[in-house]
Short mmCIF file of C-alpha atoms in Angstrom, two decimals:
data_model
loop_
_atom_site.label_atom_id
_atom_site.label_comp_id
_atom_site.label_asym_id
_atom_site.label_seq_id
_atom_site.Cartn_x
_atom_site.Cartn_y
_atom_site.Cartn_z
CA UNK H 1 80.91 -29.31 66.79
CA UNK H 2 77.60 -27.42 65.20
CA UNK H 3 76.72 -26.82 68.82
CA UNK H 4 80.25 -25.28 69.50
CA UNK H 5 79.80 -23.12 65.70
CA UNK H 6 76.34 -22.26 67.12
CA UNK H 7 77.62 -20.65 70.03
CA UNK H 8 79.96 -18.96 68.93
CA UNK H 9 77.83 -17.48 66.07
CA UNK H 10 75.56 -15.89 69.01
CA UNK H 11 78.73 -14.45 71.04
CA UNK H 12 80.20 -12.95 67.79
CA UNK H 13 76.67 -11.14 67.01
CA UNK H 14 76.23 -10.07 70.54
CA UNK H 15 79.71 -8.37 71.12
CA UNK H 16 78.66 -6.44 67.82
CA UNK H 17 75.51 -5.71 68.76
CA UNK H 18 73.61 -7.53 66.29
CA UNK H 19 70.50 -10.17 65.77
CA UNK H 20 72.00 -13.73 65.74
CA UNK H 21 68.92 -14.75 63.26
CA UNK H 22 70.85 -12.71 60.46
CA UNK H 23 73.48 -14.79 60.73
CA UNK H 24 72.36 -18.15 61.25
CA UNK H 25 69.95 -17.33 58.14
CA UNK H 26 72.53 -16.42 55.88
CA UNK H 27 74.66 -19.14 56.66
CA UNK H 28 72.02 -21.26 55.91
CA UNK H 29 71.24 -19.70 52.58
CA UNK H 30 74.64 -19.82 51.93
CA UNK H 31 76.21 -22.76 53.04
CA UNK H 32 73.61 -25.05 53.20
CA UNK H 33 70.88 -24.32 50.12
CA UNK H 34 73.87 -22.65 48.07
CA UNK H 35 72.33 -19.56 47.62
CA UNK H 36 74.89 -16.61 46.97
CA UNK H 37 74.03 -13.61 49.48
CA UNK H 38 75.90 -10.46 50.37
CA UNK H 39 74.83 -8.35 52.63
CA UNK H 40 72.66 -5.40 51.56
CA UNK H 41 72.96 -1.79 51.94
CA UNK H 42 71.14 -0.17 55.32
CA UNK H 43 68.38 2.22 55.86
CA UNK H 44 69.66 5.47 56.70
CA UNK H 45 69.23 6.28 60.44
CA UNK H 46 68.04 9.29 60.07
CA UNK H 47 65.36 7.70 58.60
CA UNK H 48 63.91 3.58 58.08
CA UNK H 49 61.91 4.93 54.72
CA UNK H 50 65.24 6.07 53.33
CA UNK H 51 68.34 4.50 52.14
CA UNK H 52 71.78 4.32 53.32
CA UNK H 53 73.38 4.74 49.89
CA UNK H 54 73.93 7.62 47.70
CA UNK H 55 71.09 8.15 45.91
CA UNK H 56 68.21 10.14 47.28
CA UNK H 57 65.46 8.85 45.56
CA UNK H 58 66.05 5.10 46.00
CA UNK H 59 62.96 2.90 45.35
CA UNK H 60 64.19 -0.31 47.06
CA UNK H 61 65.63 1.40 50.58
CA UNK H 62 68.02 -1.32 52.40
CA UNK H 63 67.00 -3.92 49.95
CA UNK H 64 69.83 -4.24 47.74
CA UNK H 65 73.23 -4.54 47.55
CA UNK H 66 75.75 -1.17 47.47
CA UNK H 67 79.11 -1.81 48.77
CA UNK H 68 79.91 -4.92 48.20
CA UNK H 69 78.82 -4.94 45.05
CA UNK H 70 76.60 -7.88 43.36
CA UNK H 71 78.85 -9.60 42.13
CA UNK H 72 80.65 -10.39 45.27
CA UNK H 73 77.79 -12.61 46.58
CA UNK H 74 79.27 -15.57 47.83
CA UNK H 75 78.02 -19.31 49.28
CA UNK H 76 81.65 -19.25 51.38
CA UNK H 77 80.36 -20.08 54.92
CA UNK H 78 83.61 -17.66 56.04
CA UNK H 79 82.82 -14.64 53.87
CA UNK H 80 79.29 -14.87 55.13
CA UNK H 81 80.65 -15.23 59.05
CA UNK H 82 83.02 -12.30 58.75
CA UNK H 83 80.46 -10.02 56.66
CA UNK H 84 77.79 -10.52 59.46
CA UNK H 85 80.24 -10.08 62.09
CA UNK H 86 81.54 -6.67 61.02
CA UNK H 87 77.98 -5.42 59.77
CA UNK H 88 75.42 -7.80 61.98
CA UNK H 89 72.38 -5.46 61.13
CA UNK H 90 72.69 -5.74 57.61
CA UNK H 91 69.99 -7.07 55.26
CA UNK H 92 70.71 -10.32 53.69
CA UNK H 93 70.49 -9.83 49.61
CA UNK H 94 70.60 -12.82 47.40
CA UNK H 95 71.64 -12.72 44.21
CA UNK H 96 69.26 -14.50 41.76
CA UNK H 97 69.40 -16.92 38.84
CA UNK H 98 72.40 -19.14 38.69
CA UNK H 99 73.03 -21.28 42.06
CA UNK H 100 69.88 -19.67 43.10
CA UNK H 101 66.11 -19.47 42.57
CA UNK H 102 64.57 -16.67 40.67
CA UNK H 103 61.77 -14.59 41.80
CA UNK H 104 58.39 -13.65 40.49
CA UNK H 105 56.96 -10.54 42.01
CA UNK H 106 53.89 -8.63 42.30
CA UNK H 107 52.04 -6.36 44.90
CA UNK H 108 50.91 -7.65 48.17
CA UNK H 109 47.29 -7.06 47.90
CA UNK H 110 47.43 -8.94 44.45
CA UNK H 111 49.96 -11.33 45.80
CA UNK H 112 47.51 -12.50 48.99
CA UNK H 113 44.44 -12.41 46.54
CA UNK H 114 46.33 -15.00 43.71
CA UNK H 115 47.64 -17.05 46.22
CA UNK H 116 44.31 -17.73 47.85
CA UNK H 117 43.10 -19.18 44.45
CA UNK H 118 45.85 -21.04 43.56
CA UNK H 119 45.53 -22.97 46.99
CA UNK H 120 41.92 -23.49 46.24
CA UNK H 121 43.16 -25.43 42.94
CA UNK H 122 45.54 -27.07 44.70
CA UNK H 123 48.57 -25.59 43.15
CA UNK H 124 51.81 -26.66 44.46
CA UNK H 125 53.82 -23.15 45.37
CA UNK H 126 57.64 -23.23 46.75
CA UNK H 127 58.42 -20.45 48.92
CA UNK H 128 56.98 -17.10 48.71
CA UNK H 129 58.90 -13.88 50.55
CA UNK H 130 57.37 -11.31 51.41
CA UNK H 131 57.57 -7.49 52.71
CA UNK H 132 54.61 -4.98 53.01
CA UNK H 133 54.25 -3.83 49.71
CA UNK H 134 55.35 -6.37 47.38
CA UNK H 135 55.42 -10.79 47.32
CA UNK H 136 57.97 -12.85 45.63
CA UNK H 137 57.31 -16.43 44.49
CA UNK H 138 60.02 -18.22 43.95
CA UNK H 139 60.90 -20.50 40.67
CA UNK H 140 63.45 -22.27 39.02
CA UNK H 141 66.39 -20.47 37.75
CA UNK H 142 65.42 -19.00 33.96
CA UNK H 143 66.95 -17.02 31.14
CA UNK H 144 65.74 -13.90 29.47
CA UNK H 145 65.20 -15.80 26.32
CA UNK H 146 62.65 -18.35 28.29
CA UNK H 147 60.81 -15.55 30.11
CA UNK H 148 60.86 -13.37 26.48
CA UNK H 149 59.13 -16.43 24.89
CA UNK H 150 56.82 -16.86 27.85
CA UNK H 151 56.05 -12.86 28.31
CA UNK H 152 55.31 -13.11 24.74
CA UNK H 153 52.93 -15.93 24.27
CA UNK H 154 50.62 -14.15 26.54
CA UNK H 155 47.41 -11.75 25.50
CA UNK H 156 47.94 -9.62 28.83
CA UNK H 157 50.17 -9.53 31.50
CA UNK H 158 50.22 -7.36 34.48
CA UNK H 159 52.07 -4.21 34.34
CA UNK H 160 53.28 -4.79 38.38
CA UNK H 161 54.68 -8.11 37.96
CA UNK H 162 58.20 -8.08 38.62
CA UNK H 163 60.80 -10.47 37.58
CA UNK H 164 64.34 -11.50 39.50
CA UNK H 165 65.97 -13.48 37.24
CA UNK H 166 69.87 -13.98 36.18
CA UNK H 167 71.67 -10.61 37.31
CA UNK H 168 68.80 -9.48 40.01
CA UNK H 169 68.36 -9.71 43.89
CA UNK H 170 66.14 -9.98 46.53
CA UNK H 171 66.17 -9.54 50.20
CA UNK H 172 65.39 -12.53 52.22
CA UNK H 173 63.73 -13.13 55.69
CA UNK H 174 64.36 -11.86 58.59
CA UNK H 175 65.93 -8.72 57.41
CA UNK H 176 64.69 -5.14 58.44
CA UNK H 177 64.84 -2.75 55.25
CA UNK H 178 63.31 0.61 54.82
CA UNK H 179 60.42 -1.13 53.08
CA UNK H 180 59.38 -2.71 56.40
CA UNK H 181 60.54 -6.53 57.47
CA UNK H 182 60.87 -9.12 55.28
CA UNK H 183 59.00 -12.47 56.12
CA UNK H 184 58.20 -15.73 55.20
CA UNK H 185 54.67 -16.06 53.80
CA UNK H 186 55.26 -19.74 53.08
CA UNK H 187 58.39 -20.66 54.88
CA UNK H 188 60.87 -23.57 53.38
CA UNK H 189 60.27 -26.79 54.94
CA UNK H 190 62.44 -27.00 57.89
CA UNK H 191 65.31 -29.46 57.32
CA UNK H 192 65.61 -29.41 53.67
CA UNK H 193 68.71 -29.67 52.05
CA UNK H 194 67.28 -26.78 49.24
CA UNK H 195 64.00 -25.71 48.95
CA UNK H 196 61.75 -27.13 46.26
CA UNK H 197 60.71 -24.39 43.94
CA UNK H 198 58.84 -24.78 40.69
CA UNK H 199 58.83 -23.60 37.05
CA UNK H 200 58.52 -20.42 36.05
CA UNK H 201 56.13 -21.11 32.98
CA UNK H 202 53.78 -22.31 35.86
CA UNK H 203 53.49 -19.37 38.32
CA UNK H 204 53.45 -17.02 35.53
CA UNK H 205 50.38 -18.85 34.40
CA UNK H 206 48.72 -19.28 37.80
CA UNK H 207 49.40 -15.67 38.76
CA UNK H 208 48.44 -14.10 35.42
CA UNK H 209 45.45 -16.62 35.42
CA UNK H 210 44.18 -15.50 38.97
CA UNK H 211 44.38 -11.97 38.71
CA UNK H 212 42.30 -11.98 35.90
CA UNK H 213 39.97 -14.35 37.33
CA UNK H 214 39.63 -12.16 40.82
CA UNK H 215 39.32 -8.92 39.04
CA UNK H 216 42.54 -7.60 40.27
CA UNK H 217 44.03 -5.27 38.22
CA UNK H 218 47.31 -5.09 40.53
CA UNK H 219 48.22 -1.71 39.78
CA UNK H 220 52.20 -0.73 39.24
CA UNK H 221 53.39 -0.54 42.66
#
């Protein structure tokens, strides 16, 4: 039966002229990890750097969602199917906190630097995404009032870092945005019912810790 599904998952996303990978990934998100996704918004043909919705100056260019809204982020395998099938280019958006991880975020540069380190100390890290200006480490679903106290508690914190928490998105691999493509820098492990992720408390540390440490200021970005 999954071989049958499978195959007709390709022949849907060829007759609309899409990438089968889209689909497959966010059914896998979806149905299979339980992470809500929608699809995102596109780059605007006229041009990859800009974005598809109304507003001229977007920052985040494909990368987030537009119409459907947010809030209509879904784990129903047949929302997912019929969203992909009508729009097979689009960028797959998840919608953080909740079902889903949260997201730490900081510039790539800074982001390649810290990581570096943290394998060096041997610093278990779930799944990091990443396009080519920014990296985002996944953690542990959070509240505002945990990442307040945690923010708070600390002498200095970089001005870049980014945080995806309850309410927030972020496009996963392998979608094409105007930012560039989105990619796996550490990929899940294939074959896991949901990703391991850790704490947040933890990679704020280790990040905060290694930029210091490296001498990288990571500038706002």
């Amino acid at each position: 039966m999954r071989e049958i599904l499978g195959r007709r998952r390709r022949l849907l996303s060829r007759r609309n002229g899409g990438r089968p990978e889209l689909l497959g990934a966010a059914l896998t998100f979806a149905a299979e990890w339980q992470w809500p996704v929608l699809p995102g918004v596109a780059p605007d043909p006229q041009g990859r750097a800009r974005c598809g919705c109304p507003d001229p100056e977007c920052t985040v260019p494909g990368a987030h969602p537009f119409d459907p809204g947010l809030l209509a982020a879904t784990t129903d395998p047949r929302m997912v199917r019929w969203w992909w099938t009508n729009r097979p280019g689009a960028p797959i958006v998840m919608a953080t906190g909740g079902k889903a991880p949260c997201a730490v975020s900081l510039p790539a540069l800074a982001a390649a630097r810290a990581l570096a380190l943290l394998d060096k100390r041997g610093m278990r890290l779930g799944p990091v995404v990443a396009s080519p200006a920014r990296w985002s480490l996944l953690v542990r679903p959070y509240s505002m009032e945990q990442l307040g106290e945690l923010l708070y508690a600390k002498d200095f914190v970089p001005g870049s870092l980014r945080f995806h928490g309850e309410g927030g998105y972020l496009a996963l691999p392998p979608s094409e945005t105007g930012q560039g493509a989105v990619r796996w820098e550490r990929a899940p492990l294939p074959g896991s019912a949901s990703p391991w992720v850790p704490g947040v408390e933890a990679v704020v540390d280790a990040v905060v810790d290694a930029l210091t440490r490296t001498g990288v200021s990571a500038p706002e970005l």
